[in-house]
């Protein structure tokens, strides 16, 4: 039995991510992933016995990196404006590197209740609770509205950052933008998103 090779495993994960984003979970076959990775289907199944296990590892590797970066920002104990700006940058960097991710996740919610549940519980996401503690202090000084929660904050940031990717083809056609023009447009939105989120939590 061959040894597990880290480079081969990473190649499979990268190929799987591309194919999942392109075809969705249900529309993806392991044969397609093997072809994308340039390996045999037998080799693919040696590393990952099922499509589900491969999907789960792809998703976990993405989420763990995002959560780690967010927790690092929270641990720096910066002011709220800097923290929100940092989280917006983390989420935008993720979507810029993986532009197919927002639509893939939306489709996943519609494709499989079981996989949607896995997505929601695949990481111990304590970030909303950590943000609640920060917001509690800001509320005491009157900087944040009493109704605002950490969950609100995260959902607003994810939503605002994801919309350009979910509507990319429409915006490109309507505004006659090429790929580079679209990338520039999305980057310019970062500061607008930060300001919009901050204004939305003020009392």
Short mmCIF file of C-alpha atoms in Angstrom, two decimals:
data_model
loop_
_atom_site.label_atom_id
_atom_site.label_comp_id
_atom_site.label_asym_id
_atom_site.label_seq_id
_atom_site.Cartn_x
_atom_site.Cartn_y
_atom_site.Cartn_z
CA UNK A 1 0.00 0.00 0.00
CA UNK A 2 1.55 3.39 -1.00
CA UNK A 3 2.27 6.06 1.58
CA UNK A 4 0.17 9.21 1.84
CA UNK A 5 2.01 11.93 -0.06
CA UNK A 6 1.29 15.48 1.14
CA UNK A 7 1.83 17.06 -2.29
CA UNK A 8 -0.55 14.62 -3.96
CA UNK A 9 -3.17 15.20 -1.30
CA UNK A 10 -2.92 18.98 -1.73
CA UNK A 11 -3.19 18.59 -5.50
CA UNK A 12 -6.39 16.59 -5.02
CA UNK A 13 -7.84 19.17 -2.63
CA UNK A 14 -7.07 22.04 -5.02
CA UNK A 15 -8.58 20.14 -7.94
CA UNK A 16 -11.66 19.23 -5.90
CA UNK A 17 -12.21 22.84 -4.91
CA UNK A 18 -12.16 23.95 -8.55
CA UNK A 19 -14.56 21.24 -9.68
CA UNK A 20 -16.95 21.69 -6.73
CA UNK A 21 -17.11 25.44 -7.34
CA UNK A 22 -17.69 24.90 -11.05
CA UNK A 23 -20.25 22.08 -10.92
CA UNK A 24 -21.71 22.19 -7.42
CA UNK A 25 -21.62 19.24 -5.04
CA UNK A 26 -24.30 17.15 -6.74
CA UNK A 27 -22.98 17.88 -10.22
CA UNK A 28 -19.44 16.78 -9.37
CA UNK A 29 -18.14 13.26 -9.99
CA UNK A 30 -14.95 11.90 -8.48
CA UNK A 31 -13.79 11.07 -12.02
CA UNK A 32 -13.84 14.78 -12.84
CA UNK A 33 -11.75 15.57 -9.77
CA UNK A 34 -9.24 12.86 -10.64
CA UNK A 35 -8.92 14.24 -14.18
CA UNK A 36 -8.44 17.78 -12.86
CA UNK A 37 -5.74 16.55 -10.47
CA UNK A 38 -4.05 14.46 -13.16
CA UNK A 39 -4.30 11.20 -11.23
CA UNK A 40 -6.24 7.96 -11.53
CA UNK A 41 -9.64 7.51 -9.91
CA UNK A 42 -8.14 4.62 -7.93
CA UNK A 43 -5.49 6.95 -6.50
CA UNK A 44 -8.13 9.52 -5.63
CA UNK A 45 -10.15 6.94 -3.70
CA UNK A 46 -7.02 5.85 -1.85
CA UNK A 47 -6.75 9.36 -0.39
CA UNK A 48 -10.48 10.05 -0.06
CA UNK A 49 -12.92 7.15 0.03
CA UNK A 50 -16.01 9.23 -0.72
CA UNK A 51 -16.94 12.48 -2.42
CA UNK A 52 -18.44 13.61 0.89
CA UNK A 53 -15.20 13.14 2.83
CA UNK A 54 -13.28 15.06 0.16
CA UNK A 55 -15.82 17.87 0.20
CA UNK A 56 -15.67 18.11 3.98
CA UNK A 57 -11.89 18.44 4.01
CA UNK A 58 -11.96 21.10 1.29
CA UNK A 59 -14.50 23.10 3.25
CA UNK A 60 -12.78 22.68 6.61
CA UNK A 61 -9.42 23.83 5.24
CA UNK A 62 -11.03 27.00 3.88
CA UNK A 63 -13.03 27.80 7.02
CA UNK A 64 -10.18 27.08 9.43
CA UNK A 65 -7.98 29.65 7.68
CA UNK A 66 -10.69 32.32 7.74
CA UNK A 67 -11.59 31.74 11.39
CA UNK A 68 -7.93 31.74 12.40
CA UNK A 69 -7.39 35.12 10.74
CA UNK A 70 -10.51 36.58 12.36
CA UNK A 71 -9.55 35.28 15.80
CA UNK A 72 -6.08 36.76 15.36
CA UNK A 73 -7.63 40.16 14.68
CA UNK A 74 -9.90 39.91 17.72
CA UNK A 75 -6.94 38.89 19.88
CA UNK A 76 -5.06 42.05 18.93
CA UNK A 77 -7.61 44.09 20.92
CA UNK A 78 -7.76 46.89 18.36
CA UNK A 79 -10.52 49.51 18.23
CA UNK A 80 -13.86 48.52 16.69
CA UNK A 81 -13.34 50.40 13.42
CA UNK A 82 -9.97 48.71 12.85
CA UNK A 83 -11.43 45.32 13.78
CA UNK A 84 -14.35 45.61 11.36
CA UNK A 85 -12.01 46.83 8.64
CA UNK A 86 -9.76 43.84 9.24
CA UNK A 87 -12.63 41.34 9.08
CA UNK A 88 -13.86 42.91 5.82
CA UNK A 89 -10.34 42.49 4.39
CA UNK A 90 -10.16 38.84 5.51
CA UNK A 91 -13.50 37.96 3.91
CA UNK A 92 -12.75 39.90 0.72
CA UNK A 93 -9.33 38.27 0.42
CA UNK A 94 -11.01 34.87 0.71
CA UNK A 95 -13.57 35.62 -2.01
CA UNK A 96 -10.98 37.20 -4.29
CA UNK A 97 -8.84 34.07 -4.01
CA UNK A 98 -11.89 31.78 -4.36
CA UNK A 99 -14.46 33.72 -6.43
CA UNK A 100 -16.65 30.67 -6.92
CA UNK A 101 -17.09 30.12 -3.18
CA UNK A 102 -20.12 32.40 -2.50
CA UNK A 103 -22.30 30.87 -5.23
CA UNK A 104 -21.09 27.39 -4.30
CA UNK A 105 -22.21 27.85 -0.70
CA UNK A 106 -25.60 29.25 -1.75
CA UNK A 107 -26.14 26.28 -4.07
CA UNK A 108 -25.04 23.91 -1.33
CA UNK A 109 -27.82 25.14 0.96
CA UNK A 110 -30.32 24.21 -1.75
CA UNK A 111 -28.68 20.91 -2.73
CA UNK A 112 -28.28 19.13 0.58
CA UNK A 113 -29.69 19.78 4.03
CA UNK A 114 -27.13 17.38 5.48
CA UNK A 115 -24.16 19.17 3.91
CA UNK A 116 -25.61 22.56 4.82
CA UNK A 117 -25.75 21.35 8.43
CA UNK A 118 -22.13 20.23 8.15
CA UNK A 119 -21.15 23.66 6.84
CA UNK A 120 -22.89 25.35 9.75
CA UNK A 121 -21.26 23.10 12.37
CA UNK A 122 -17.92 22.13 10.81
CA UNK A 123 -15.96 24.60 12.92
CA UNK A 124 -16.33 25.74 16.48
CA UNK A 125 -17.21 29.26 15.41
CA UNK A 126 -16.90 31.35 18.58
CA UNK A 127 -16.35 34.59 16.65
CA UNK A 128 -19.93 35.96 17.04
CA UNK A 129 -19.71 35.40 20.81
CA UNK A 130 -16.31 37.09 20.98
CA UNK A 131 -17.71 40.01 19.02
CA UNK A 132 -20.67 40.18 21.42
CA UNK A 133 -18.22 40.87 24.26
CA UNK A 134 -16.55 43.66 22.28
CA UNK A 135 -19.91 45.14 21.28
CA UNK A 136 -21.07 45.02 24.90
CA UNK A 137 -18.24 47.37 25.85
CA UNK A 138 -19.00 49.65 22.90
CA UNK A 139 -22.68 49.80 23.90
CA UNK A 140 -21.72 50.98 27.37
CA UNK A 141 -19.99 54.00 25.84
CA UNK A 142 -22.86 54.65 23.43
CA UNK A 143 -20.88 53.83 20.28
CA UNK A 144 -23.07 50.92 19.16
CA UNK A 145 -26.84 50.41 19.07
CA UNK A 146 -28.26 48.14 21.77
CA UNK A 147 -29.87 45.78 19.23
CA UNK A 148 -26.62 44.95 17.38
CA UNK A 149 -25.15 41.46 17.89
CA UNK A 150 -21.95 39.75 16.82
CA UNK A 151 -24.00 37.49 14.55
CA UNK A 152 -25.53 40.55 12.86
CA UNK A 153 -22.07 41.97 12.28
CA UNK A 154 -20.65 38.81 10.71
CA UNK A 155 -23.73 38.19 8.54
CA UNK A 156 -23.70 41.77 7.25
CA UNK A 157 -20.01 41.57 6.35
CA UNK A 158 -20.32 38.19 4.63
CA UNK A 159 -23.41 39.31 2.73
CA UNK A 160 -21.99 42.61 1.51
CA UNK A 161 -18.72 41.00 0.46
CA UNK A 162 -20.46 38.11 -1.33
CA UNK A 163 -23.00 40.05 -3.42
CA UNK A 164 -20.58 41.19 -6.19
CA UNK A 165 -19.51 37.58 -6.74
CA UNK A 166 -23.09 36.32 -6.78
CA UNK A 167 -24.07 38.96 -9.36
CA UNK A 168 -20.76 39.11 -11.24
CA UNK A 169 -22.02 38.10 -14.69
CA UNK A 170 -24.89 40.58 -14.49
CA UNK A 171 -22.67 43.47 -13.35
CA UNK A 172 -20.02 42.69 -15.98
CA UNK A 173 -22.65 42.73 -18.72
CA UNK A 174 -24.54 45.78 -17.45
CA UNK A 175 -21.45 47.92 -16.88
CA UNK A 176 -19.46 46.44 -19.79
CA UNK A 177 -16.59 45.42 -17.49
CA UNK A 178 -13.97 42.82 -18.29
CA UNK A 179 -12.46 40.53 -15.62
CA UNK A 180 -9.81 43.06 -14.57
CA UNK A 181 -12.37 45.85 -14.45
CA UNK A 182 -14.59 43.71 -12.24
CA UNK A 183 -11.72 42.93 -9.89
CA UNK A 184 -10.93 46.64 -9.58
CA UNK A 185 -14.61 47.43 -8.94
CA UNK A 186 -14.80 44.84 -6.15
CA UNK A 187 -11.58 46.10 -4.54
CA UNK A 188 -12.93 49.66 -4.57
CA UNK A 189 -15.98 48.44 -2.66
CA UNK A 190 -13.93 47.38 0.36
CA UNK A 191 -13.84 50.83 1.96
CA UNK A 192 -17.53 51.35 1.15
CA UNK A 193 -18.41 48.09 2.88
CA UNK A 194 -16.42 49.08 5.98
CA UNK A 195 -18.20 52.45 6.15
CA UNK A 196 -21.62 50.88 5.52
CA UNK A 197 -21.17 48.28 8.27
CA UNK A 198 -19.91 50.88 10.75
CA UNK A 199 -22.78 53.26 10.00
CA UNK A 200 -25.23 50.39 10.36
CA UNK A 201 -24.27 49.60 13.95
CA UNK A 202 -24.24 53.17 15.25
CA UNK A 203 -27.10 54.14 17.59
#
